[in-house]
CSV table of C-alpha atoms in Angstrom, one decimal:
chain,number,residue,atom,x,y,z
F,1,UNK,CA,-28.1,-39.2,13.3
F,2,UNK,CA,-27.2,-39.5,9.7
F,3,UNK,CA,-26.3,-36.3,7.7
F,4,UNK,CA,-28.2,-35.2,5.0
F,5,UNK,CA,-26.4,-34.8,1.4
F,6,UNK,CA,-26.5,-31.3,1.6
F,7,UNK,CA,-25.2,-31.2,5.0
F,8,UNK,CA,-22.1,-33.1,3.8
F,9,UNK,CA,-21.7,-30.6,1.3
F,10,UNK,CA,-21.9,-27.8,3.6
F,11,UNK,CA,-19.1,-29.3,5.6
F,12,UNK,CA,-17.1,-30.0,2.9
F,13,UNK,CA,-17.4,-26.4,1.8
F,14,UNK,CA,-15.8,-25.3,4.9
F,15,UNK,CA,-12.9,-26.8,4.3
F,16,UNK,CA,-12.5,-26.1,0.6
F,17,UNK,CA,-13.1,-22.4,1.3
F,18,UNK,CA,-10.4,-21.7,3.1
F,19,UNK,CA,-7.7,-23.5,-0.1
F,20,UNK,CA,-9.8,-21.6,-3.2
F,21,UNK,CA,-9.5,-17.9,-4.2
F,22,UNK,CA,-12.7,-16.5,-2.7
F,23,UNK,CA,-13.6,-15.0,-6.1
F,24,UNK,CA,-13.4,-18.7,-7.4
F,25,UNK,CA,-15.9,-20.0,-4.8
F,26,UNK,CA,-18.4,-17.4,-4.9
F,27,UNK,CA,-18.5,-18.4,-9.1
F,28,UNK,CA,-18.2,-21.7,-9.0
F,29,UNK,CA,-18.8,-23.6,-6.0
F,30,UNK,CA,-21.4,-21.7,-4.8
F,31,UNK,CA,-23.8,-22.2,-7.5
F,32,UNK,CA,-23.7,-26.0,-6.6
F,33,UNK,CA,-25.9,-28.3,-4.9
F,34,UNK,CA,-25.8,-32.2,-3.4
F,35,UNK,CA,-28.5,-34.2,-4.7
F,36,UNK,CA,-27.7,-37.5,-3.2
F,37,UNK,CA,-25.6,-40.1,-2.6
F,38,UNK,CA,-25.4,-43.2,-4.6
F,39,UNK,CA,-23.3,-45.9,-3.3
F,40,UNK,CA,-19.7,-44.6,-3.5
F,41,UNK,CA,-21.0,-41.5,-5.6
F,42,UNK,CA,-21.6,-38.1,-4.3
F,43,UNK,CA,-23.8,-36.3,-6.7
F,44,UNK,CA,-24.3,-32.7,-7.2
F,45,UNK,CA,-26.0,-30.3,-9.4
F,46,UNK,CA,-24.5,-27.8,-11.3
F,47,UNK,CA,-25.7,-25.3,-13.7
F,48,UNK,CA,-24.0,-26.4,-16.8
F,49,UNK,CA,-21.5,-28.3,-18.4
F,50,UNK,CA,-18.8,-26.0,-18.2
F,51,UNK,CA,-19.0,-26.0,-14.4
F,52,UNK,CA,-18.2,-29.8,-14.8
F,53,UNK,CA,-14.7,-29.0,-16.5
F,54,UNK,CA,-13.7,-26.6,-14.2
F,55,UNK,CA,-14.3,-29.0,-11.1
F,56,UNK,CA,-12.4,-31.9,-12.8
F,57,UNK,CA,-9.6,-29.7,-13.3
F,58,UNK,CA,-9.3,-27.2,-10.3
F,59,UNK,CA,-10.9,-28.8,-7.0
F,60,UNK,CA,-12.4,-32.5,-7.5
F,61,UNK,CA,-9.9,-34.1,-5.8
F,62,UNK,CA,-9.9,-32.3,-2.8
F,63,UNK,CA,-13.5,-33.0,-2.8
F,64,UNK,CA,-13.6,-36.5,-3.1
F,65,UNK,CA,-11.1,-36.3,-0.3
F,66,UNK,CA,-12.7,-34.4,2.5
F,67,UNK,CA,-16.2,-36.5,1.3
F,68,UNK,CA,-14.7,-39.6,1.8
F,69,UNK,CA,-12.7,-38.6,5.2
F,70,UNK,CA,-16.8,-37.5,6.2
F,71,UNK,CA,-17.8,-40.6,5.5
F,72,UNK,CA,-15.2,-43.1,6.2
F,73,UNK,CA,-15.5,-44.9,2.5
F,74,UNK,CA,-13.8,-44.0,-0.7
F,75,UNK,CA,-16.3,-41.9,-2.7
F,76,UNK,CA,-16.2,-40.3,-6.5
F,77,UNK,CA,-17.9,-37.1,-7.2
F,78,UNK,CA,-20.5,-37.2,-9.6
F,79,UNK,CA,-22.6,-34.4,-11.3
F,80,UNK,CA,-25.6,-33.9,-12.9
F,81,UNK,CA,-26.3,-31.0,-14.9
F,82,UNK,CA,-29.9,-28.5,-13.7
F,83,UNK,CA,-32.7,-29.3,-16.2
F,84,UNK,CA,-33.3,-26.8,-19.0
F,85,UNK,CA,-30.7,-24.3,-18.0
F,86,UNK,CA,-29.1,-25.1,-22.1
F,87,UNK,CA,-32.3,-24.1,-23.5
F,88,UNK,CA,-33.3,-21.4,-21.9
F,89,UNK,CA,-29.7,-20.4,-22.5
F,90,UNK,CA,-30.4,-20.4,-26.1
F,91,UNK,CA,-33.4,-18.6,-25.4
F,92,UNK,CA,-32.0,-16.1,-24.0
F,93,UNK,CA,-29.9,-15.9,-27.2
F,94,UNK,CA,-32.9,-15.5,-29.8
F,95,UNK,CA,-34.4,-12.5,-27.4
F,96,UNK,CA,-34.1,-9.0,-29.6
F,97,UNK,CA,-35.6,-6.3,-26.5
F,98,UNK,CA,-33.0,-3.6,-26.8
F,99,UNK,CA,-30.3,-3.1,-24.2
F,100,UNK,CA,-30.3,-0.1,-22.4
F,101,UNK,CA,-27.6,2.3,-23.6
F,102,UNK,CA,-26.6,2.6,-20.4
F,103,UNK,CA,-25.0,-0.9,-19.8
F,104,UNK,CA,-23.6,-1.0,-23.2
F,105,UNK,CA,-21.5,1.9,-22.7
F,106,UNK,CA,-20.6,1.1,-19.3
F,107,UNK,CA,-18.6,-2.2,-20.5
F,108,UNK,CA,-16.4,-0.5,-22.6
F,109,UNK,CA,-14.9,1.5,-18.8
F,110,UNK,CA,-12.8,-1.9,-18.6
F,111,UNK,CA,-9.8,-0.6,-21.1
F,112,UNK,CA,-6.7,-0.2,-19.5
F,113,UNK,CA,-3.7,-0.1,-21.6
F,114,UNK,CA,-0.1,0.7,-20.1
F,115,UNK,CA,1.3,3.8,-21.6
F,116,UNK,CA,4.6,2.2,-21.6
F,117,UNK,CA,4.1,-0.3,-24.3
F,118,UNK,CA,3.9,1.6,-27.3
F,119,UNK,CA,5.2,1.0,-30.6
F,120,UNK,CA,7.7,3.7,-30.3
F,121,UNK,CA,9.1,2.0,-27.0
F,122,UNK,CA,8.6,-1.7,-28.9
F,123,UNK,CA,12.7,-2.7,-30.0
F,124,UNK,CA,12.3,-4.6,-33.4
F,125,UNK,CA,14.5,-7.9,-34.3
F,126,UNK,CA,14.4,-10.5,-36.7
F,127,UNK,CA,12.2,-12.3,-34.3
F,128,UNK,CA,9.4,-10.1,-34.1
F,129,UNK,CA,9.5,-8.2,-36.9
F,130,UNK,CA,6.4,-10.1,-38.7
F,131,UNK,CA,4.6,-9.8,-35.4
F,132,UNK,CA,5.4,-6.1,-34.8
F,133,UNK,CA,4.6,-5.3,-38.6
F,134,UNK,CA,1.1,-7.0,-38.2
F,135,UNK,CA,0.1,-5.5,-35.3
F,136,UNK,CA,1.1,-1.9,-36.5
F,137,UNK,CA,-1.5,-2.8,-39.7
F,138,UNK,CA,-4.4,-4.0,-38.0
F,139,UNK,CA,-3.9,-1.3,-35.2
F,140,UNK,CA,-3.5,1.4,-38.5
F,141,UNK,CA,-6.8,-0.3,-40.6
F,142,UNK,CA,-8.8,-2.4,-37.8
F,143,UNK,CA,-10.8,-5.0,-39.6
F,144,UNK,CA,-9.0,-4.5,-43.3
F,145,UNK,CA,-5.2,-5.6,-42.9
F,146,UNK,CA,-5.3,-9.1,-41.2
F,147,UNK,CA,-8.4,-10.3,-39.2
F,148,UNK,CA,-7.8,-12.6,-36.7
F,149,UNK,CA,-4.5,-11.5,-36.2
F,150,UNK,CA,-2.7,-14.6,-33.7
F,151,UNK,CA,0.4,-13.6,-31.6
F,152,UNK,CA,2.1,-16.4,-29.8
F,153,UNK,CA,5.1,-16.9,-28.0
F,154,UNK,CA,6.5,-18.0,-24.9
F,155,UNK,CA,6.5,-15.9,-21.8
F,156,UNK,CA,8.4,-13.0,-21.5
F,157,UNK,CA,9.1,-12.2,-25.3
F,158,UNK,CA,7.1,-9.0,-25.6
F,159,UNK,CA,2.9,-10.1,-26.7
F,160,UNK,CA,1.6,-8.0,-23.9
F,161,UNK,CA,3.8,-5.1,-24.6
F,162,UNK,CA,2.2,-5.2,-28.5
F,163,UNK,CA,-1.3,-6.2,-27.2
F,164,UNK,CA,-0.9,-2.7,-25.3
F,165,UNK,CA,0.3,-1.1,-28.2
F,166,UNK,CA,-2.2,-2.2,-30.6
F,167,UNK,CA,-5.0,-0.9,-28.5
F,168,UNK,CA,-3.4,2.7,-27.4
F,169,UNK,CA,-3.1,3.6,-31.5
F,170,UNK,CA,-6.8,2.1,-32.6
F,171,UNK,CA,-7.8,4.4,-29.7
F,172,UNK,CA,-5.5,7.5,-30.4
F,173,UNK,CA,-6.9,6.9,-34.6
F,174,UNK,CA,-10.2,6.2,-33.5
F,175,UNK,CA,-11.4,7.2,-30.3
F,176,UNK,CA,-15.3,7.0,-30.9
F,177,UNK,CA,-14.1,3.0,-31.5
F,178,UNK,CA,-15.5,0.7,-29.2
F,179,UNK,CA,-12.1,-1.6,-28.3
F,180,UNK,CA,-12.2,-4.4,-25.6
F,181,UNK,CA,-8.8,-5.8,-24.0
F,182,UNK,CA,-9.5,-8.9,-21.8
F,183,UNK,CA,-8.0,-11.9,-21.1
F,184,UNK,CA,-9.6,-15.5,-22.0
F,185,UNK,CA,-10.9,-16.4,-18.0
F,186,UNK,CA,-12.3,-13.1,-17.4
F,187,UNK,CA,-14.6,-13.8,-20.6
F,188,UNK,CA,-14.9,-17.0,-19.2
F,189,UNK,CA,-16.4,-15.8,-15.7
F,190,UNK,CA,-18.5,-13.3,-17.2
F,191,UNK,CA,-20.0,-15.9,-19.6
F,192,UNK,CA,-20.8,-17.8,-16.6
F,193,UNK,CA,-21.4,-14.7,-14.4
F,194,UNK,CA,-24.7,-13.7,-17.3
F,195,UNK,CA,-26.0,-17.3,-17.6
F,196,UNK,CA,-26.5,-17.7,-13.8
F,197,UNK,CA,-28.0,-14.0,-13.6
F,198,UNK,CA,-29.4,-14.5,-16.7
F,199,UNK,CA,-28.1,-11.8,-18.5
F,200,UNK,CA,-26.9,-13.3,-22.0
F,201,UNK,CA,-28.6,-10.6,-23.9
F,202,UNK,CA,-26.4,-7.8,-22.4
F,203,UNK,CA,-23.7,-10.6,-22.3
F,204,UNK,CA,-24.2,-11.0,-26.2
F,205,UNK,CA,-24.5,-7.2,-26.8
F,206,UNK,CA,-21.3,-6.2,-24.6
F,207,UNK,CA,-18.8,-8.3,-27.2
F,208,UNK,CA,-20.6,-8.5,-30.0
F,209,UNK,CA,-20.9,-4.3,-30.5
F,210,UNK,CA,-17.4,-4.1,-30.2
F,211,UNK,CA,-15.0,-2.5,-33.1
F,212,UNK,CA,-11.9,-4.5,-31.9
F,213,UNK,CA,-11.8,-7.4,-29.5
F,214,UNK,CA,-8.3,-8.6,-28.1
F,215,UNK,CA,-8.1,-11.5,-26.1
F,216,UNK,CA,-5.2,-12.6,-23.9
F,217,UNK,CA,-4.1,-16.4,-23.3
F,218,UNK,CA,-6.4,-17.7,-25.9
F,219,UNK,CA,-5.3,-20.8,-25.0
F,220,UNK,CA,-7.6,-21.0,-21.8
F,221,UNK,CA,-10.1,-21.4,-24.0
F,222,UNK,CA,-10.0,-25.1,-24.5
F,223,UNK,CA,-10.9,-26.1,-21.0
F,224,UNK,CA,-14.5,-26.3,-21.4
F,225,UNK,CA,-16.8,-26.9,-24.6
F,226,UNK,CA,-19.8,-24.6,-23.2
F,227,UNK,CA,-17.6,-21.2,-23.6
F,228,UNK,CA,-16.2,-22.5,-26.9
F,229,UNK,CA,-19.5,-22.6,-28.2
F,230,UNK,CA,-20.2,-19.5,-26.8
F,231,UNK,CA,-16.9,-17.6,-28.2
F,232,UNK,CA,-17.5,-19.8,-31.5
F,233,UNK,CA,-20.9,-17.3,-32.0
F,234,UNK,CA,-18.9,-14.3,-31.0
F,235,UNK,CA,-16.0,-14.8,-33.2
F,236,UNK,CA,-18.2,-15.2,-36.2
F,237,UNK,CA,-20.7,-12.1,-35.0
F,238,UNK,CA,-17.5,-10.0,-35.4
F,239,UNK,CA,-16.3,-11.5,-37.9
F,240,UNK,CA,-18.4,-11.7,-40.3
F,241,UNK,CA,-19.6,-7.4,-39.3
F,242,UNK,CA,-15.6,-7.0,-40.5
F,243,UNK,CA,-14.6,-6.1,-36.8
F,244,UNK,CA,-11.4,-6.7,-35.5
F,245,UNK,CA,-9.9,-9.5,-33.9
F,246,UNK,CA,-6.4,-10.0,-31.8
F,247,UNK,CA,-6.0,-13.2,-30.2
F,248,UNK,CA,-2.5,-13.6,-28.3
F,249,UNK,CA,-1.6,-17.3,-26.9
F,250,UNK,CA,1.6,-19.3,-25.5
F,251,UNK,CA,1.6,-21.3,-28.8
F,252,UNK,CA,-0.3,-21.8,-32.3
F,253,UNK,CA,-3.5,-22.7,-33.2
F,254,UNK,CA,-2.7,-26.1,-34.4
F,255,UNK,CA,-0.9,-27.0,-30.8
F,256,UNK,CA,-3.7,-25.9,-28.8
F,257,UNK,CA,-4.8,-29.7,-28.0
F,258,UNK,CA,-8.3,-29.2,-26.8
F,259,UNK,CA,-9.3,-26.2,-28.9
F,260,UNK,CA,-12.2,-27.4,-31.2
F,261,UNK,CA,-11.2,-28.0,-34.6
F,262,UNK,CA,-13.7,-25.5,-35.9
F,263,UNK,CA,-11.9,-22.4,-33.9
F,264,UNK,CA,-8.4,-23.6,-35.0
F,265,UNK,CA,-9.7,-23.2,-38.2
F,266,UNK,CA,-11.2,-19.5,-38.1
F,267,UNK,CA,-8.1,-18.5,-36.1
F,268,UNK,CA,-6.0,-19.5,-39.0
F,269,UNK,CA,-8.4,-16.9,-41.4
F,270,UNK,CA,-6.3,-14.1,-40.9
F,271,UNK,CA,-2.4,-14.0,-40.1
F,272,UNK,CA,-0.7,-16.2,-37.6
F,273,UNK,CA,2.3,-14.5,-36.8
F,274,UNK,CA,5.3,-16.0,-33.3
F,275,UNK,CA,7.4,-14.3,-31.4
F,276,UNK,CA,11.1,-15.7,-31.2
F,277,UNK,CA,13.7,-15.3,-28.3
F,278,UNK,CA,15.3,-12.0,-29.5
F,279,UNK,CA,18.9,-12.3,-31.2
F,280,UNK,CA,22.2,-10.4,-29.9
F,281,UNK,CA,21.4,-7.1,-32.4
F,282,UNK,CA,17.8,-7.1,-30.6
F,283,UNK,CA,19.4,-7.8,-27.1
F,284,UNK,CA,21.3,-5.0,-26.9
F,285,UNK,CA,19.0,-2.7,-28.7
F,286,UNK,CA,16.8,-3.6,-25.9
F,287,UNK,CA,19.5,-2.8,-23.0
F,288,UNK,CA,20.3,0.3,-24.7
F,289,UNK,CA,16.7,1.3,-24.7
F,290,UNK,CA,16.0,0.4,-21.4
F,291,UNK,CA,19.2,2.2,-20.1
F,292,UNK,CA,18.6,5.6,-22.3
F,293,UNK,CA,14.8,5.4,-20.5
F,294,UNK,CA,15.9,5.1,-17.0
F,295,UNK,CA,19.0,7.9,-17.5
F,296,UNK,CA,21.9,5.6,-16.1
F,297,UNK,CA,25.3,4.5,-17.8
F,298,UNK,CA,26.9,1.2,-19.1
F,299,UNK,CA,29.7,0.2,-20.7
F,300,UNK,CA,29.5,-0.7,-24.3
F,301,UNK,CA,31.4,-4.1,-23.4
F,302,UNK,CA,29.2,-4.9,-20.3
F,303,UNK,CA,25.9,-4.5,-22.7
F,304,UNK,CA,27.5,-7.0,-24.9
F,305,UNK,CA,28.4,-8.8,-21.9
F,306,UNK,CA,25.0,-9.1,-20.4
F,307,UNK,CA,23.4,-9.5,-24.2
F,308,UNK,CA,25.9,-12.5,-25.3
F,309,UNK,CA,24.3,-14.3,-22.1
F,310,UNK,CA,21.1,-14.0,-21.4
F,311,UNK,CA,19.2,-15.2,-24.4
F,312,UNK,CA,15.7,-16.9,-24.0
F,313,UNK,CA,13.8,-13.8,-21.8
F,314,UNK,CA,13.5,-10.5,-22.5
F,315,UNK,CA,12.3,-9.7,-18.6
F,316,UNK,CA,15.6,-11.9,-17.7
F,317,UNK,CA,17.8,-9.1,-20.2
F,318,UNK,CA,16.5,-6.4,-18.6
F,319,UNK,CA,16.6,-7.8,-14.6
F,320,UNK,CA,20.1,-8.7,-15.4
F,321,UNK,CA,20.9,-5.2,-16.5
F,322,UNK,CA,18.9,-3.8,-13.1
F,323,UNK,CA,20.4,-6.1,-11.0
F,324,UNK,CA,24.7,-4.8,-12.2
F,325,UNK,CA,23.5,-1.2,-12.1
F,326,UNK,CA,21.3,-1.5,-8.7
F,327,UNK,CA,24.9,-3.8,-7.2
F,328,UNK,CA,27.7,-1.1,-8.8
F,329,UNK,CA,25.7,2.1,-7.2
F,330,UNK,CA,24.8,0.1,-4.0
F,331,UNK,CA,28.6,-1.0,-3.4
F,332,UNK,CA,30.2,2.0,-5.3
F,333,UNK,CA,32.1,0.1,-7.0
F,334,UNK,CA,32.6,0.5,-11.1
F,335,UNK,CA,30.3,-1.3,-13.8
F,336,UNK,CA,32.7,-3.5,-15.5
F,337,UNK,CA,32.5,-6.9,-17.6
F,338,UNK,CA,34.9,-8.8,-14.8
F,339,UNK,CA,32.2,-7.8,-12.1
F,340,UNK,CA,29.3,-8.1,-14.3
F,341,UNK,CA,30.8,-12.2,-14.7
F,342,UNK,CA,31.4,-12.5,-11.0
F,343,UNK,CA,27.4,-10.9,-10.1
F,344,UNK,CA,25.6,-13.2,-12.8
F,345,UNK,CA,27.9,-16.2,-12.6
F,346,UNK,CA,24.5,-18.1,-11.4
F,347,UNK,CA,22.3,-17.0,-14.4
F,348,UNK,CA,24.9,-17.0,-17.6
F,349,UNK,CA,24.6,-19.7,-20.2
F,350,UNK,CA,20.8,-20.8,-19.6
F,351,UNK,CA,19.2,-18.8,-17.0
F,352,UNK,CA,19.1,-21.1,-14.9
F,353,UNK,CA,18.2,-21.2,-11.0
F,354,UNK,CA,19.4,-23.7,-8.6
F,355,UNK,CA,16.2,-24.7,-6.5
F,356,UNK,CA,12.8,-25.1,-8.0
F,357,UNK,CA,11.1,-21.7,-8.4
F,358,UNK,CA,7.2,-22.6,-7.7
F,359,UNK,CA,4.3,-20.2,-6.7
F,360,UNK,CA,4.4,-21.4,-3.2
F,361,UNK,CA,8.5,-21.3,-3.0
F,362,UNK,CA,8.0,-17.1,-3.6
F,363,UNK,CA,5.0,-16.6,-1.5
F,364,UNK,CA,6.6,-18.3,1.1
F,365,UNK,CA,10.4,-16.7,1.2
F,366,UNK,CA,8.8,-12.9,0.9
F,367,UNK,CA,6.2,-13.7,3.3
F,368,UNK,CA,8.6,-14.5,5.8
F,369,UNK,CA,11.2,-11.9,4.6
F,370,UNK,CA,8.6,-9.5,5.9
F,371,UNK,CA,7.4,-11.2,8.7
F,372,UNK,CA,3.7,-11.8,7.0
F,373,UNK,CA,2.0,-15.2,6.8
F,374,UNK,CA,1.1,-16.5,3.2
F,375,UNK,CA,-2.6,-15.9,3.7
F,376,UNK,CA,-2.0,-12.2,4.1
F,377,UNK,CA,-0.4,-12.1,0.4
F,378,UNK,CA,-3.7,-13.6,-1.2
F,379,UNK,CA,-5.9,-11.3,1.0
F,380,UNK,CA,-7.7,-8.5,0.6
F,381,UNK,CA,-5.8,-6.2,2.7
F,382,UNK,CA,-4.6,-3.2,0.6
F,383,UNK,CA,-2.3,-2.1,4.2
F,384,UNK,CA,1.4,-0.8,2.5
F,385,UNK,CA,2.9,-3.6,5.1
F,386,UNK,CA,0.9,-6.4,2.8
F,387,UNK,CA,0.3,-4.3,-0.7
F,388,UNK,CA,4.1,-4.0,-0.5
F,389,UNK,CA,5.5,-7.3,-0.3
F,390,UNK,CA,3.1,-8.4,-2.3
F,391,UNK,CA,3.8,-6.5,-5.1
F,392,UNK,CA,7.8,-7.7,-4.8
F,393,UNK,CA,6.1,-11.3,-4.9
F,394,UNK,CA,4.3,-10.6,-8.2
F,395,UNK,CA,7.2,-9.2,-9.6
F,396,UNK,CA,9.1,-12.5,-8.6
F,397,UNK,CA,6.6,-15.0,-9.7
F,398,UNK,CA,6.4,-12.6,-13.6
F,399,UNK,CA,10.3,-12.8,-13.3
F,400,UNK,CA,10.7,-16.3,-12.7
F,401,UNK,CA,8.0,-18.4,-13.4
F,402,UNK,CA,6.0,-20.0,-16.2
F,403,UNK,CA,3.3,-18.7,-15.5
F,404,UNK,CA,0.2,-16.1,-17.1
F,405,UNK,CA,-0.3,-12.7,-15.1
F,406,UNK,CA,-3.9,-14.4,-15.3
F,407,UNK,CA,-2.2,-17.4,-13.0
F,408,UNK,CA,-0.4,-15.1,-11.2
F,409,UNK,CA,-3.4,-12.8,-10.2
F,410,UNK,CA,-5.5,-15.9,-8.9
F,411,UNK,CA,-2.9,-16.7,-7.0
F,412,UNK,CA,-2.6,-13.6,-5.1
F,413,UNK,CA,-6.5,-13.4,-4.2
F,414,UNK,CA,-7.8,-13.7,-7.6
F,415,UNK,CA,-6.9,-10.2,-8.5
F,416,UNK,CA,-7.0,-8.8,-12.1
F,417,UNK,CA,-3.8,-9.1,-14.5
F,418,UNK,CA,-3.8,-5.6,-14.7
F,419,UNK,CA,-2.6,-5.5,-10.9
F,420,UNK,CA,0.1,-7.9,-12.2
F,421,UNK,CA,1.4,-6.0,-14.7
F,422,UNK,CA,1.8,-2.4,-12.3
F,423,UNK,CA,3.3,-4.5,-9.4
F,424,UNK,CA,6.3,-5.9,-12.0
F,425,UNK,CA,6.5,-2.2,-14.1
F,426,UNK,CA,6.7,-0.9,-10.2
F,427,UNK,CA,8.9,-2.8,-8.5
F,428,UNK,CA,11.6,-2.7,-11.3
F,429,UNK,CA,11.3,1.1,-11.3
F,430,UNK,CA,12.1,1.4,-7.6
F,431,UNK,CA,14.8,-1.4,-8.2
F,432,UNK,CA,16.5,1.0,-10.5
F,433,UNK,CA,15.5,4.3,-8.4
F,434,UNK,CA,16.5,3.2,-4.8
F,435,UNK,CA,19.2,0.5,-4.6
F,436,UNK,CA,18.6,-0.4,-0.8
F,437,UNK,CA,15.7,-1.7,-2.1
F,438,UNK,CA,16.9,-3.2,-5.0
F,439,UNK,CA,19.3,-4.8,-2.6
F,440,UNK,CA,16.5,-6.4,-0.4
F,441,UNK,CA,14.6,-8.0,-3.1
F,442,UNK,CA,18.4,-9.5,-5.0
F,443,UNK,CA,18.7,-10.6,-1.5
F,444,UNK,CA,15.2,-12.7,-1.4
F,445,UNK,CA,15.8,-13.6,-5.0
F,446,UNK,CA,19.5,-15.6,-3.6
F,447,UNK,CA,17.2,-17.3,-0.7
F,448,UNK,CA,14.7,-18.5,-3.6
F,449,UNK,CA,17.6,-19.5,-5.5
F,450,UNK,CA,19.2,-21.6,-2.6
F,451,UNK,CA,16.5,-23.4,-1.4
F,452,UNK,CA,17.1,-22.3,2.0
């Protein structure tokens, strides 16, 4: 007997739910239904357009795979859109019932900003100064100094630490201020999250109340057109109410290829303002920082040493300086600039690794470091034999990888970036603070390294 569309689907499902984050499924495969097949095109409904780009991106291939394995014929999936579900989206817009006070106080829980990134703790160069300056004035006069402000810079070069910074002072000046930190996908899935509850009143009256609204990775907003419109209405609600805006993204406006025009515009209203890799004055004003914080002593020539090298990263500055300290106290040996040459003769002059550092390379080598399967890193289990190890594996994949905490979090069970940034600001405390263990993890860094 024949399956049924639907059936097919079900099947397939099986299979792609065991490859997605279980979050991801729930929000966007879930909602999705086969309609029929059409020659070789499977067809299935989805709520919106937006749900369309996210399945060309993330998971149609793998789809069109396990269809056309079901089948025994090359297929293509195909979507169609549920009727009406655009208009009475914009419905749902026009509605003026009041929201309870209840749920519009309740949104505002979500702040969490890291008492370590202040702008006390925040080392100022050449290369941030503009970006450190404009922060300072919009977290000082929110909606009066510059508004949007736009941070961007590559990873590692200190946006999240002024991100943090910016909202700790608006809330220390103004605590009766309603101030939102959230990164670009998690306005993405609750955008998506109200329109299939339907729920875009309380959606619309969580961010567009707000005093101050900073949004992380910015540039994750170009992959669909649905939640640009959406943030389009949002940014010009606050905007145009003189609320403030902070917008933080791995490169300008202008460079953001699939941002609309329109938004590129606005976010060019205020002050666009880079980060740069730090100079050698900044270097070593960060070292010396970092070593005055964590009480422990370094030559003058070894700073200089470790600053005249390492040049791109500020996370690769300050792992270099934990990885000499954690290797002199572990082997008793003295700090000098002729060991500090022999330890980092694999990273000097470019940072550099020898094998390919992926996402699955890391999981993989501290999985088996501590005897876990891969799965067990992007579970649920909170156990300290998985939590452990899988806070080392976060720090790794922060430390040397491309990649957003947002990319990093999904990868480890679709947890929060928050998660992301504790597990690295942990693991490089107890690197520092217990050098057995600082030991283990330079250990699994070498077998990353050597492709073994």
């Amino acid at each position: 007997m024949n399956k049924t569309p639907q059936e097919l689907w079900e099947k397939t499902l099986e299979v792609i739910q065991k490859i997605i984050p279980e979050n991801s499924f729930e929000l966007w495969i879930k909602p999705a239904k086969a309609i029929s097949i059409m020659e070789n095109k499977f067809i299935i409904e989805v709520p919106n357009k937006f749900f369309i780009d996210w399945f060309k991106e993330n998971i149609q291939e793998k789809i069109e795979k396990e269809i056309s394995g079901l089948l025994g014929t090359a297929m293509i999936l195909d979507y169609t859109v549920t009727k009406n579900l655009d208009e009475l989206l914009k419905r749902a817009e026009q509605i003026t019932e009041p929201i309870p006070v209840a749920i519009a106080e309740s949104v505002f829980l979500e702040n969490q900003f890291n008492p370590k990134y202040t702008f006390e703790k925040f080392i100022v160069g050449n290369s941030n100064r503009l970006a450190q300056a404009a922060a300072l004035a919009v977290a000082e006069n929110p909606g009066k100094a510059y508004n949007p402000l736009f941070i961007y810079a590559k990873v590692g070069l200190g946006k999240t630490h002024l991100f943090h910074a910016i909202g700790q002072r608006m809330k220390q000046k103004y605590p009766a201020a309603k101030i939102l930190y959230i990164t670009c996908e998690k306005f993405a899935n609750e955008m998506i999250d109200s329109m299939q509850k339907g729920r875009m009143p309380q959606f619309h009256q969580k961010f567009r109340s707000l005093d101050a609204l900073l949004i992380d990775d910015i540039q994750f907003l170009g992959r669909g057109e649905q939640i640009q419109e959406v943030f389009h209405h949002t940014f010009n609600s606050l905007y145009d109410a003189g609320k403030q805006i902070v917008l933080c993204a791995d490169s300008a406006p202008k460079e953001i290829i699939t941002l609309q025009d329109r938004l590129k515009s606005r976010f060019e209203w205020g002050l666009v303002a880079d980060i740069e890799p730090p100079d050698l004055e900044t270097r070593i004003a960060i070292l010396k920082s970092k070593i005055y914080d964590e009480r422990i002593h370094v030559p003058e020539d070894v700073i200089l040493f470790i600053a005249s090298q390492i040049k791109e990263n500020i996370r690769s500055l300050e792992g270099a300086l934990i990885k000499i300290v954690a290797h002199a106290s572990l082997t008793g040996s003295q700090i000098t600039v002729d060991r500090a040459h022999e330890i980092f003769k694999d990273i000097v002059r470019g940072e550099s690794v020898e094998f390919p550092v992926t996402m699955e390379r890391i999981q993989k080598i501290v999985a088996r470091n501590f005897n876990l399967d891969m799965k067990d890193l992007k579970s649920k289990k909170r156990t300290d034999a998985i939590a452990h190890p899988r806070q080392i594996a976060m720090y790794l994949a922060r430390k040397f990888t491309e990649l957003s905490t947002t990319d990093i979090g999904e990868a480890f069970g679709g947890r929060d970036h928050t998660t992301v940034l504790y597990s690295f600001d942990k693991i490089e405390k107890t690197m520092l603070k217990d050098h057995y263990f600082a030991a283990q993890v330079n250990k699994i860094i070498q077998e990353i390294k050597s492709g073994k």
